[in-house]
CSV table of C-alpha atoms and ligand atoms in Angstrom, one decimal:
chain,number,residue,atom,x,y,z
A,12,MET,CA,-0.1,-0.1,0.2
A,13,THR,CA,1.2,3.4,-0.8
A,14,PRO,CA,1.2,6.1,1.8
A,15,VAL,CA,-1.2,9.1,0.7
A,16,PRO,CA,1.2,12.0,0.5
A,17,GLY,CA,0.5,15.4,2.2
A,18,VAL,CA,-1.3,14.0,5.3
A,19,GLY,CA,0.2,14.7,8.7
A,20,THR,CA,3.0,16.8,7.4
A,21,ARG,CA,2.0,20.0,9.7
A,22,PRO,CA,4.6,20.1,12.8
A,23,SER,CA,2.4,20.7,15.6
A,24,PRO,CA,-1.3,19.9,16.6
A,25,HIS,CA,-1.3,23.3,18.1
A,26,SER,CA,-0.7,25.0,15.1
A,27,ALA,CA,-2.9,23.0,12.9
A,28,LEU,CA,-6.0,23.4,15.1
A,29,GLY,CA,-6.5,26.9,13.9
A,30,ALA,CA,-9.5,27.5,11.5
A,31,HIS,CA,-8.6,24.4,9.3
A,32,GLY,CA,-7.2,21.4,11.4
A,33,SER,CA,-9.2,18.0,11.2
A,34,VAL,CA,-9.3,14.6,12.8
A,35,LEU,CA,-10.1,11.7,10.5
A,36,VAL,CA,-12.1,9.2,12.9
A,37,ILE,CA,-12.2,5.5,11.7
A,38,ASN,CA,-14.9,3.1,13.4
A,39,SER,CA,-13.8,-0.4,11.6
A,40,GLY,CA,-15.8,-3.4,12.1
A,41,SER,CA,-15.6,-6.9,10.5
A,42,SER,CA,-17.4,-6.2,7.3
A,43,SER,CA,-17.5,-2.4,7.5
A,44,LEU,CA,-15.7,0.7,8.0
A,45,LYS,CA,-16.9,4.1,8.7
A,46,TYR,CA,-15.3,7.3,8.7
A,47,GLN,CA,-15.6,10.9,9.3
A,48,LEU,CA,-13.3,13.7,8.9
A,49,VAL,CA,-14.1,16.4,12.0
A,50,ASN,CA,-13.2,19.6,12.8
A,51,PRO,CA,-12.5,19.2,16.5
A,52,VAL,CA,-12.9,22.9,17.3
A,53,GLY,CA,-16.1,23.8,15.8
A,54,GLY,CA,-17.3,20.3,16.0
A,55,GLU,CA,-18.7,20.0,12.6
A,56,ALA,CA,-18.1,16.7,10.4
A,57,ILE,CA,-16.6,17.9,7.3
A,58,ALA,CA,-17.2,14.7,5.3
A,59,SER,CA,-18.4,11.2,6.1
A,60,GLY,CA,-18.5,7.8,4.7
A,61,LEU,CA,-19.6,4.1,5.1
A,62,ILE,CA,-18.0,1.0,3.4
A,63,GLU,CA,-20.2,-2.1,3.6
A,64,ARG,CA,-19.6,-5.5,2.8
A,65,ILE,CA,-15.9,-5.7,2.8
A,66,GLY,CA,-14.7,-9.1,1.6
A,67,GLU,CA,-17.6,-9.5,-0.7
A,68,SER,CA,-17.8,-9.0,-4.5
A,69,ASP,CA,-20.8,-6.5,-4.0
A,70,GLY,CA,-19.2,-3.8,-1.6
A,71,VAL,CA,-21.0,-0.6,-1.4
A,72,VAL,CA,-19.4,2.9,-0.7
A,73,ARG,CA,-21.0,6.2,0.4
A,74,HIS,CA,-18.8,9.1,0.7
A,75,THR,CA,-20.8,12.3,1.9
A,76,PHE,CA,-19.2,15.8,1.5
A,77,ALA,CA,-20.6,19.3,1.3
A,78,GLY,CA,-24.2,17.8,1.0
A,79,ASN,CA,-23.6,15.4,-1.7
A,80,THR,CA,-23.5,11.4,-1.5
A,81,THR,CA,-21.1,9.6,-3.9
A,82,ARG,CA,-22.3,6.0,-4.2
A,83,ARG,CA,-19.9,3.3,-5.4
A,84,THR,CA,-20.4,-0.5,-5.7
A,85,GLY,CA,-17.9,-3.3,-6.6
A,86,PRO,CA,-15.9,-5.8,-5.3
A,87,ILE,CA,-13.9,-4.7,-1.9
A,88,GLY,CA,-11.1,-7.3,-1.0
A,89,ASP,CA,-10.3,-6.2,2.5
A,90,HIS,CA,-10.1,-3.3,4.8
A,91,GLY,CA,-6.9,-1.9,2.9
A,92,ASP,CA,-9.1,-2.0,-0.2
A,93,ALA,CA,-11.8,-0.1,1.7
A,94,LEU,CA,-9.7,2.5,3.3
A,95,ARG,CA,-7.9,3.2,-0.1
A,96,THR,CA,-11.4,3.6,-1.7
A,97,ALA,CA,-12.1,6.1,1.0
A,98,LEU,CA,-8.8,8.1,0.5
A,99,ASP,CA,-9.8,7.8,-3.4
A,100,LEU,CA,-13.0,9.5,-2.9
A,101,PHE,CA,-11.6,12.2,-0.8
A,102,ALA,CA,-9.1,13.1,-3.4
A,103,GLU,CA,-11.4,12.9,-6.0
A,104,VAL,CA,-14.8,14.7,-4.6
A,105,GLY,CA,-13.1,16.2,-2.0
A,106,PRO,CA,-12.2,17.6,0.6
A,107,ASP,CA,-8.8,17.4,0.0
A,108,LEU,CA,-7.0,15.9,2.9
A,109,ALA,CA,-3.9,17.8,2.5
A,110,GLU,CA,-5.9,21.0,2.7
A,111,ALA,CA,-8.1,19.6,5.5
A,112,GLN,CA,-4.6,19.6,7.7
A,113,VAL,CA,-5.3,16.2,9.3
A,114,VAL,CA,-3.7,16.4,12.6
A,115,ALA,CA,-4.5,12.8,13.8
A,116,VAL,CA,-6.4,9.7,13.1
A,117,GLY,CA,-8.7,8.6,15.8
A,118,HIS,CA,-9.6,5.2,15.9
A,119,ARG,CA,-12.6,3.6,18.1
A,120,VAL,CA,-11.5,0.4,19.8
A,121,VAL,CA,-14.4,-1.7,21.5
A,122,HIS,CA,-12.3,-3.3,24.1
A,123,GLY,CA,-9.6,-1.8,26.2
A,124,GLY,CA,-10.2,-4.1,29.2
A,125,SER,CA,-8.6,-3.1,32.4
A,126,LEU,CA,-5.3,-2.2,30.6
A,127,PHE,CA,-6.5,1.3,29.0
A,128,SER,CA,-8.6,4.1,31.0
A,129,ALA,CA,-7.7,6.8,28.5
A,130,PRO,CA,-7.0,7.2,24.8
A,131,ALA,CA,-3.6,6.0,23.8
A,132,VAL,CA,-1.4,7.1,21.1
A,133,VAL,CA,-0.6,4.0,18.6
A,134,ASP,CA,2.6,2.2,18.8
A,135,ASP,CA,3.5,-1.3,18.6
A,136,ASP,CA,3.1,-2.1,22.1
A,137,VAL,CA,-0.5,-0.5,22.2
A,138,LEU,CA,-1.4,-2.7,19.0
A,139,ARG,CA,-0.3,-5.8,21.0
A,140,ALA,CA,-2.5,-4.8,24.0
A,141,ILE,CA,-5.3,-4.8,21.8
A,142,ALA,CA,-4.6,-8.0,20.3
A,143,ASP,CA,-4.3,-9.3,23.6
A,144,LEU,CA,-7.7,-8.2,24.7
A,145,SER,CA,-9.1,-10.1,21.4
A,146,PRO,CA,-10.8,-13.1,23.7
A,147,LEU,CA,-12.8,-10.5,25.4
A,148,ALA,CA,-14.3,-8.8,22.4
A,149,PRO,CA,-13.5,-11.6,19.4
A,150,LEU,CA,-15.9,-9.8,17.0
A,151,HIS,CA,-14.5,-6.2,17.4
A,152,ASN,CA,-11.1,-6.0,18.7
A,153,PRO,CA,-9.4,-7.8,15.6
A,154,ALA,CA,-11.7,-5.9,13.4
A,155,ASN,CA,-10.7,-2.6,14.9
A,156,LEU,CA,-7.2,-3.7,14.7
A,157,ARG,CA,-7.4,-4.1,11.2
A,158,GLY,CA,-8.8,-0.7,10.8
A,159,ILE,CA,-5.7,0.8,12.5
A,160,GLU,CA,-3.2,-1.3,10.5
A,161,VAL,CA,-4.3,-0.2,7.2
A,162,ALA,CA,-4.9,3.4,8.6
A,163,ARG,CA,-1.3,3.5,9.5
A,164,THR,CA,0.1,2.3,6.8
A,165,LEU,CA,-2.0,4.7,4.4
A,166,LEU,CA,-1.4,7.5,6.5
A,167,PRO,CA,1.8,7.1,8.0
A,168,ASP,CA,2.7,10.7,8.8
A,169,VAL,CA,-0.1,11.2,11.3
A,170,PRO,CA,-0.4,10.3,14.8
A,171,HIS,CA,-3.1,7.6,15.4
A,172,VAL,CA,-5.1,7.5,18.6
A,173,VAL,CA,-7.2,4.8,20.0
A,174,VAL,CA,-10.3,5.7,21.9
A,175,PHE,CA,-11.7,3.1,24.0
A,176,ASP,CA,-15.3,2.3,24.5
A,177,THR,CA,-14.8,0.8,27.8
A,178,ALA,CA,-12.3,3.6,29.2
A,179,PHE,CA,-14.8,5.9,30.8
A,180,PHE,CA,-16.1,2.9,33.0
A,181,GLN,CA,-12.9,1.9,34.4
A,182,THR,CA,-13.9,4.0,37.5
A,183,LEU,CA,-16.7,1.9,38.5
A,184,PRO,CA,-16.0,1.0,42.2
A,185,ASP,CA,-15.1,-2.6,42.7
A,186,ALA,CA,-18.7,-3.5,43.9
A,187,ALA,CA,-20.0,-2.4,40.9
A,188,ALA,CA,-17.6,-4.0,38.4
A,189,THR,CA,-17.5,-7.5,39.8
A,190,TYR,CA,-19.7,-10.5,39.2
A,191,ALA,CA,-20.2,-12.8,42.2
A,192,LEU,CA,-18.4,-15.4,40.3
A,193,ASP,CA,-15.7,-17.7,41.6
A,194,ARG,CA,-12.7,-15.5,42.5
A,195,ALA,CA,-9.9,-17.4,40.8
A,196,VAL,CA,-12.1,-18.3,37.8
A,197,ALA,CA,-13.0,-14.5,37.2
A,198,GLU,CA,-9.4,-13.3,37.6
A,199,GLU,CA,-7.8,-15.9,35.4
A,200,HIS,CA,-10.4,-14.9,32.6
A,201,ALA,CA,-10.4,-11.4,33.3
A,202,ILE,CA,-14.4,-11.7,33.9
A,203,ARG,CA,-15.5,-8.3,35.2
A,204,ARG,CA,-18.0,-5.7,34.2
A,205,TYR,CA,-16.4,-3.3,31.7
A,206,GLY,CA,-19.1,-1.3,30.4
A,207,PHE,CA,-19.4,0.2,26.7
A,208,HIS,CA,-20.9,3.2,25.0
A,209,GLY,CA,-18.2,4.9,27.5
A,210,THR,CA,-17.3,7.6,24.7
A,211,SER,CA,-20.8,8.6,24.4
A,212,HIS,CA,-21.9,8.4,28.3
A,213,GLN,CA,-18.6,10.6,28.9
A,214,TYR,CA,-19.7,13.1,25.9
A,215,VAL,CA,-22.9,13.7,27.2
A,216,SER,CA,-22.5,13.8,30.7
A,217,GLY,CA,-20.1,16.5,30.1
A,218,LYS,CA,-22.3,18.2,27.6
A,219,VAL,CA,-25.1,18.2,30.2
A,220,ALA,CA,-22.9,20.2,32.6
A,221,ARG,CA,-21.8,23.0,29.9
A,222,ALA,CA,-25.4,23.4,28.5
A,223,LEU,CA,-26.7,23.9,32.3
A,224,GLY,CA,-23.4,26.4,32.9
A,225,ARG,CA,-22.9,24.0,35.9
A,226,ARG,CA,-19.6,22.5,37.1
A,227,LEU,CA,-19.5,18.6,36.3
A,228,ASP,CA,-18.2,17.9,39.9
A,229,ASP,CA,-21.5,19.1,41.3
A,230,LEU,CA,-23.9,16.9,39.1
A,231,ASN,CA,-25.2,13.5,39.9
A,232,GLN,CA,-26.4,12.2,36.5
A,233,ILE,CA,-28.1,9.1,34.8
A,234,VAL,CA,-27.3,9.0,31.1
A,235,LEU,CA,-29.6,6.6,29.0
A,236,HIS,CA,-27.9,5.9,25.8
A,237,LEU,CA,-30.7,4.3,23.8
A,238,GLY,CA,-29.6,3.4,20.1
A,239,ASN,CA,-29.7,0.0,18.6
A,240,GLY,CA,-27.4,-1.0,21.3
A,241,ALA,CA,-28.9,0.6,24.7
A,242,SER,CA,-26.8,1.3,27.7
A,243,ALA,CA,-27.5,3.5,31.2
A,244,SER,CA,-24.9,4.9,33.2
A,245,ALA,CA,-24.8,6.5,36.8
A,246,VAL,CA,-22.2,9.3,36.7
A,247,ARG,CA,-21.3,11.1,40.1
A,248,GLY,CA,-19.4,14.4,39.6
A,249,GLY,CA,-18.4,13.4,36.0
A,250,VAL,CA,-16.8,10.0,37.3
A,251,ALA,CA,-18.9,6.8,36.3
A,252,VAL,CA,-20.0,4.9,39.3
A,253,GLU,CA,-22.5,2.2,37.4
A,254,THR,CA,-23.3,1.1,33.8
A,255,SER,CA,-25.6,-1.5,32.3
A,256,MET,CA,-23.6,-3.1,30.0
A,257,GLY,CA,-20.8,-5.9,31.6
A,258,LEU,CA,-18.2,-8.1,30.2
A,259,THR,CA,-19.9,-7.7,26.8
A,260,PRO,CA,-22.2,-5.3,25.4
A,261,LEU,CA,-25.0,-8.0,26.0
A,262,GLU,CA,-25.8,-7.4,29.5
A,263,GLY,CA,-28.5,-4.5,30.7
A,264,LEU,CA,-31.1,-3.2,29.0
A,265,VAL,CA,-33.4,-4.5,26.3
A,266,MET,CA,-32.0,-3.4,22.8
A,267,GLY,CA,-32.8,-3.6,19.2
A,268,THR,CA,-31.7,-7.3,18.8
A,269,ARG,CA,-30.1,-8.0,22.1
A,270,THR,CA,-31.6,-9.4,25.0
A,271,GLY,CA,-29.9,-7.4,27.5
A,272,ASP,CA,-30.3,-9.0,31.3
A,273,ILE,CA,-31.4,-12.7,31.1
A,274,ASP,CA,-31.0,-15.4,33.7
A,275,PRO,CA,-27.6,-17.0,32.6
A,276,ALA,CA,-29.4,-20.6,32.9
A,277,VAL,CA,-31.1,-19.6,29.9
A,278,VAL,CA,-27.9,-20.6,28.1
A,279,PHE,CA,-27.7,-23.8,30.0
A,280,HIS,CA,-31.4,-24.8,29.5
A,281,LEU,CA,-31.0,-24.0,25.4
A,282,HIS,CA,-28.0,-26.3,25.1
A,283,ARG,CA,-29.3,-29.0,27.0
A,284,ASN,CA,-32.7,-28.8,25.8
A,285,ALA,CA,-33.0,-27.4,22.2
A,286,GLY,CA,-29.5,-28.9,21.6
A,287,MET,CA,-28.1,-25.6,20.4
A,288,SER,CA,-24.5,-25.0,20.3
A,289,VAL,CA,-22.8,-21.8,22.1
A,290,ASP,CA,-22.2,-20.0,18.9
A,291,GLU,CA,-26.1,-20.5,17.9
A,292,ILE,CA,-27.0,-19.4,21.4
A,293,ASP,CA,-24.6,-16.3,20.8
A,294,GLU,CA,-26.3,-15.4,17.9
A,295,LEU,CA,-29.8,-15.6,19.2
A,296,LEU,CA,-29.1,-13.6,22.2
A,297,ASN,CA,-27.1,-11.0,20.2
A,298,ARG,CA,-28.9,-11.0,17.0
A,299,ARG,CA,-32.3,-12.5,17.3
A,300,SER,CA,-33.7,-11.0,20.4
A,301,GLY,CA,-34.6,-8.0,21.9
A,302,LEU,CA,-37.0,-6.1,20.1
A,303,LYS,CA,-36.9,-7.7,17.0
A,304,GLY,CA,-37.0,-11.0,18.9
A,305,LEU,CA,-40.2,-10.0,20.5
A,306,SER,CA,-42.0,-8.0,17.4
A,307,GLY,CA,-39.9,-8.7,14.2
A,308,GLU,CA,-39.1,-5.1,14.3
A,309,ASN,CA,-35.8,-3.1,15.8
A,310,ASP,CA,-36.7,0.1,14.4
A,311,PHE,CA,-38.7,2.2,16.8
A,312,ARG,CA,-40.7,3.7,13.9
A,313,GLU,CA,-42.0,0.6,12.6
A,314,LEU,CA,-42.6,-0.7,16.3
A,315,HIS,CA,-45.0,2.3,16.9
A,316,ARG,CA,-46.6,2.0,13.5
A,317,LEU,CA,-47.4,-1.9,14.1
A,318,ILE,CA,-48.9,-0.9,17.5
A,319,GLY,CA,-51.2,1.6,15.8
A,320,GLU,CA,-52.3,-1.1,13.8
A,321,GLY,CA,-53.2,-3.0,17.0
A,322,ASP,CA,-50.0,-5.6,16.6
A,323,ARG,CA,-50.0,-7.3,20.4
A,324,ASP,CA,-46.1,-8.3,20.0
A,325,ALA,CA,-45.2,-4.9,19.0
A,326,GLN,CA,-47.0,-3.5,22.2
A,327,ARG,CA,-45.5,-6.4,24.2
A,328,ALA,CA,-41.7,-5.6,22.8
A,329,LEU,CA,-42.5,-1.7,23.9
A,330,ASP,CA,-43.7,-2.8,27.2
A,331,VAL,CA,-40.8,-5.0,27.7
A,332,TYR,CA,-38.3,-2.3,26.8
A,333,VAL,CA,-39.7,0.3,28.9
A,334,HIS,CA,-40.2,-2.1,31.9
A,335,ARG,CA,-36.3,-2.6,31.8
A,336,LEU,CA,-35.3,1.0,31.1
A,337,ARG,CA,-37.5,2.1,34.2
A,338,LYS,CA,-35.9,-0.8,36.3
A,339,TYR,CA,-32.5,0.6,35.5
A,340,ILE,CA,-33.6,4.3,36.4
A,341,GLY,CA,-34.9,3.4,39.9
A,342,ALA,CA,-31.8,1.3,40.4
A,343,TYR,CA,-29.5,4.3,39.6
A,344,LEU,CA,-31.5,6.6,41.8
A,345,ALA,CA,-30.7,4.6,44.6
A,346,VAL,CA,-27.0,4.1,43.6
A,347,LEU,CA,-26.5,8.0,43.3
A,348,GLY,CA,-28.8,8.7,46.4
A,349,ARG,CA,-29.8,12.4,44.8
A,350,VAL,CA,-30.2,12.4,40.8
A,351,ASP,CA,-29.4,16.2,39.2
A,352,VAL,CA,-30.3,15.3,35.8
A,353,ILE,CA,-31.4,12.4,33.6
A,354,SER,CA,-30.7,12.6,30.0
A,355,PHE,CA,-31.7,10.6,27.1
A,356,THR,CA,-29.5,10.3,24.2
A,357,ALA,CA,-28.7,8.3,20.6
A,358,GLY,CA,-31.3,7.7,18.1
A,359,VAL,CA,-34.2,6.2,20.3
A,360,GLY,CA,-33.3,8.6,23.1
A,361,GLU,CA,-33.1,12.0,20.7
A,362,ASN,CA,-36.1,10.9,18.7
A,363,ASP,CA,-38.7,9.0,20.3
A,364,ALA,CA,-40.8,11.1,22.7
A,365,ARG,CA,-43.2,8.2,23.4
A,366,VAL,CA,-40.3,6.2,24.6
A,367,ARG,CA,-38.9,9.1,26.9
A,368,GLU,CA,-42.5,9.6,28.5
A,369,LEU,CA,-43.1,6.2,29.2
A,370,ALA,CA,-39.7,5.9,30.9
A,371,VAL,CA,-40.3,8.4,33.5
A,372,ALA,CA,-44.2,8.2,33.6
A,373,GLY,CA,-45.5,8.1,37.3
A,374,LEU,CA,-42.5,9.3,38.9
A,375,GLU,CA,-43.6,12.6,40.0
A,376,GLY,CA,-43.4,11.4,43.5
A,377,LEU,CA,-39.7,11.0,43.2
A,378,GLY,CA,-39.5,14.5,41.8
A,379,ILE,CA,-39.2,13.5,38.1
A,380,ALA,CA,-41.7,14.3,35.3
A,381,ILE,CA,-41.6,15.4,32.0
A,382,ASP,CA,-43.4,18.4,30.2
A,383,PRO,CA,-45.5,17.3,27.3
A,384,GLU,CA,-44.7,20.0,25.2
A,385,ARG,CA,-41.4,20.4,25.9
A,386,ASN,CA,-40.9,16.6,25.1
A,387,GLN,CA,-42.4,16.8,21.8
A,388,GLY,CA,-40.6,15.7,18.6
A,389,ARG,CA,-36.8,15.0,17.8
A,390,LYS,CA,-34.2,17.1,19.6
A,391,THR,CA,-31.0,18.5,17.8
A,392,GLU,CA,-29.5,20.4,20.7
A,393,PRO,CA,-29.5,19.7,24.7
A,394,THR,CA,-33.0,20.5,25.8
A,395,ILE,CA,-34.6,20.5,29.1
A,396,ILE,CA,-38.1,18.4,28.8
A,397,SER,CA,-38.9,18.6,32.3
A,398,PRO,CA,-41.2,21.2,33.8
A,399,ALA,CA,-39.7,23.7,36.1
A,400,TRP,CA,-41.0,22.2,39.6
A,401,THR,CA,-39.1,19.1,39.4
A,402,SER,CA,-36.2,18.4,41.5
A,403,THR,CA,-34.6,16.1,38.8
A,404,LEU,CA,-34.1,18.1,35.3
A,405,VAL,CA,-34.9,15.3,32.3
A,406,MET,CA,-32.9,16.4,29.3
A,407,VAL,CA,-32.3,15.3,25.6
A,408,VAL,CA,-28.8,15.6,25.0
A,409,PRO,CA,-27.6,14.5,21.3
A,410,THR,CA,-24.5,12.4,21.3
A,411,ASP,CA,-21.9,12.7,18.9
A,412,GLU,CA,-19.2,9.9,19.4
A,413,GLU,CA,-17.3,10.9,16.5
A,414,LEU,CA,-16.6,14.4,17.7
A,415,ALA,CA,-15.7,13.2,21.2
A,416,ILE,CA,-13.2,10.7,19.7
A,417,ALA,CA,-11.6,13.5,17.4
A,418,ARG,CA,-11.4,15.7,20.5
A,419,GLN,CA,-9.9,13.0,22.5
A,420,ALA,CA,-7.3,12.1,19.7
A,421,VAL,CA,-6.3,15.8,19.8
A,422,ALA,CA,-5.9,15.9,23.6
A,423,ALA,CA,-4.0,12.6,23.5
A,424,ILE,CA,-1.3,14.1,21.1
A,425,GLY,CA,-1.2,17.3,23.2
A,426,GLY,CA,-3.3,19.8,21.4
A,427,GLY,CA,-6.4,19.7,23.5
A,428,ASP,CA,-6.5,23.5,23.8
A,429,GLY,CA,-8.1,23.5,20.3
A,430,GLY,CA,-11.6,22.7,21.7
A,431,GLN,CA,-11.4,25.2,24.9
A,432,ALA,CA,-10.9,27.7,22.3
A,433,ALA,CA,-14.4,27.1,21.1
A,434,GLY,CA,-15.7,27.1,24.9
A,435,ASP,CA,-15.5,23.5,25.3
A,436,ALA,CA,-14.4,22.3,28.9
A,437,ASP,CA,-11.6,19.4,29.5
A,438,ASP,CA,-14.2,16.8,30.5
A,439,GLU,CA,-14.9,16.1,26.6
A,440,TYR,CA,-11.1,15.5,25.9
A,441,GLY,CA,-10.4,12.3,27.8
A,442,GLY,CA,-7.6,13.4,29.6
A,443,PRO,CA,-5.5,11.4,32.3
A,444,ALA,CA,-7.0,8.5,33.7
A,445,ARG,CA,-9.3,9.3,36.9
B,504,ADP,P1,-26.9,2.5,16.5
B,504,ADP,O1,-26.6,1.9,18.0
B,504,ADP,O2,-26.7,1.7,15.4
B,504,ADP,O3,-25.3,3.8,16.7
B,504,ADP,P2,-28.7,4.6,16.7
B,504,ADP,O4,-28.1,5.6,17.9
B,504,ADP,O5,-28.4,5.4,15.4
B,504,ADP,O6,-28.1,3.4,16.5
B,504,ADP,O7,-30.1,4.5,16.7
B,504,ADP,C1,-30.8,3.8,15.6
B,504,ADP,C2,-32.1,3.6,16.2
B,504,ADP,O8,-32.9,4.9,16.5
B,504,ADP,C3,-33.1,2.7,15.2
B,504,ADP,O9,-33.1,1.5,15.0
B,504,ADP,C4,-34.4,3.4,15.7
B,504,ADP,O10,-35.0,2.6,16.7
B,504,ADP,C5,-34.0,4.9,16.5
B,504,ADP,N1,-34.6,6.1,15.8
B,504,ADP,C6,-34.0,6.6,14.8
B,504,ADP,N2,-35.0,7.8,14.4
B,504,ADP,C7,-35.9,7.5,15.0
B,504,ADP,C8,-37.2,8.3,15.0
B,504,ADP,N3,-37.3,9.3,14.3
B,504,ADP,N4,-38.1,7.8,15.7
B,504,ADP,C9,-37.9,6.8,16.6
B,504,ADP,N5,-36.7,6.0,16.6
B,504,ADP,C10,-36.0,6.3,16.0
């Protein structure tokens, strides 16, 4: 692979983060690669793209710049081909990466185990550590690694930074992180609760404080990240103290296709009585369960349409989803003792007023309520949706994981002041391990 010239030749991240410095954020999956070119100061996405069906003859590439999406189809052999295609599109339809002054490439990595509580600048040791953590995330970490390796080959003159989904939750108290499992077995196999979506929970809890003009240290928060994957967190003074996902992203809330919490004996039962293999059960619990398993649909827009038509399975799926969500809100009220803000984020949390309404319905006695008018519709800015009288604010706060990764990447290479110039605070920058 030939390196792309002109990228990363600027001497200092500080100087590059004037009007034009940018970060290329890469999220590499097993058969897909998402990217976004982000201005970490202004926060806007300059360009973005998605390459799907890597390794197949019918790959699809979409690259969006200046409001136009260019679509290409054809075979994409591997992740190297995929990124090369993306870089070709930057060269052909823009923006020009040399002009965009890319100061860092930020890579999303799913599992940092107990080794990473902050972003890390990529070197051989970091790559080895991510590979060593692969047993904890066998589908994700190897795919993330492939993306990093090809990006380093194609963009060798720019620092690469890894940002871990688990890092924010390394602060979980022992009592919250520990499964009541035989100690020796747990230790030998690194079995504990790690938590995921950390970049989003950290970004949103920081954004809440800034939107309210309050100190992050003073706020007790519950963050509800409700996308296709869904997780809840309890954040005390900016420090994560509980979260719903565990060793893997399967634990916790009901999700689009994942069960969330389930009696682990269901696995033994399916194996012994239905003759299912471990891989089959893994696939069932991760891909054919949740809303989809209950109703055939994992998109809330469809689910509401079906409910409107009287579909009882769809209604039951919504009921199960909301019941679990409310249990977690209640649990985190107990964990935190006092909750200042509950915020909703991600695809469902930002868009679905009905889910938000149901999640906190009937909690007036606890000082929690939603104002129906404020709650209406989709929110693209941090918005308070609770009435004035409540002791706990309920908010919708759009997440932006790419921007958070871009800013953490800049901070990791020593250029974190770029964001402060835009009025942002340190909390979005990852900073040192807490
Ligand atoms: P991912 O976990 O894949 O990043 P997102 O955060 O993008 O997921 O959330 C995707 C989900 O958001 C969809 O499956 C759908 O249920 C929900 N969603 C998106 N737009 C709307 C909308 N307008 N109304 C209700 N739900 C929506």
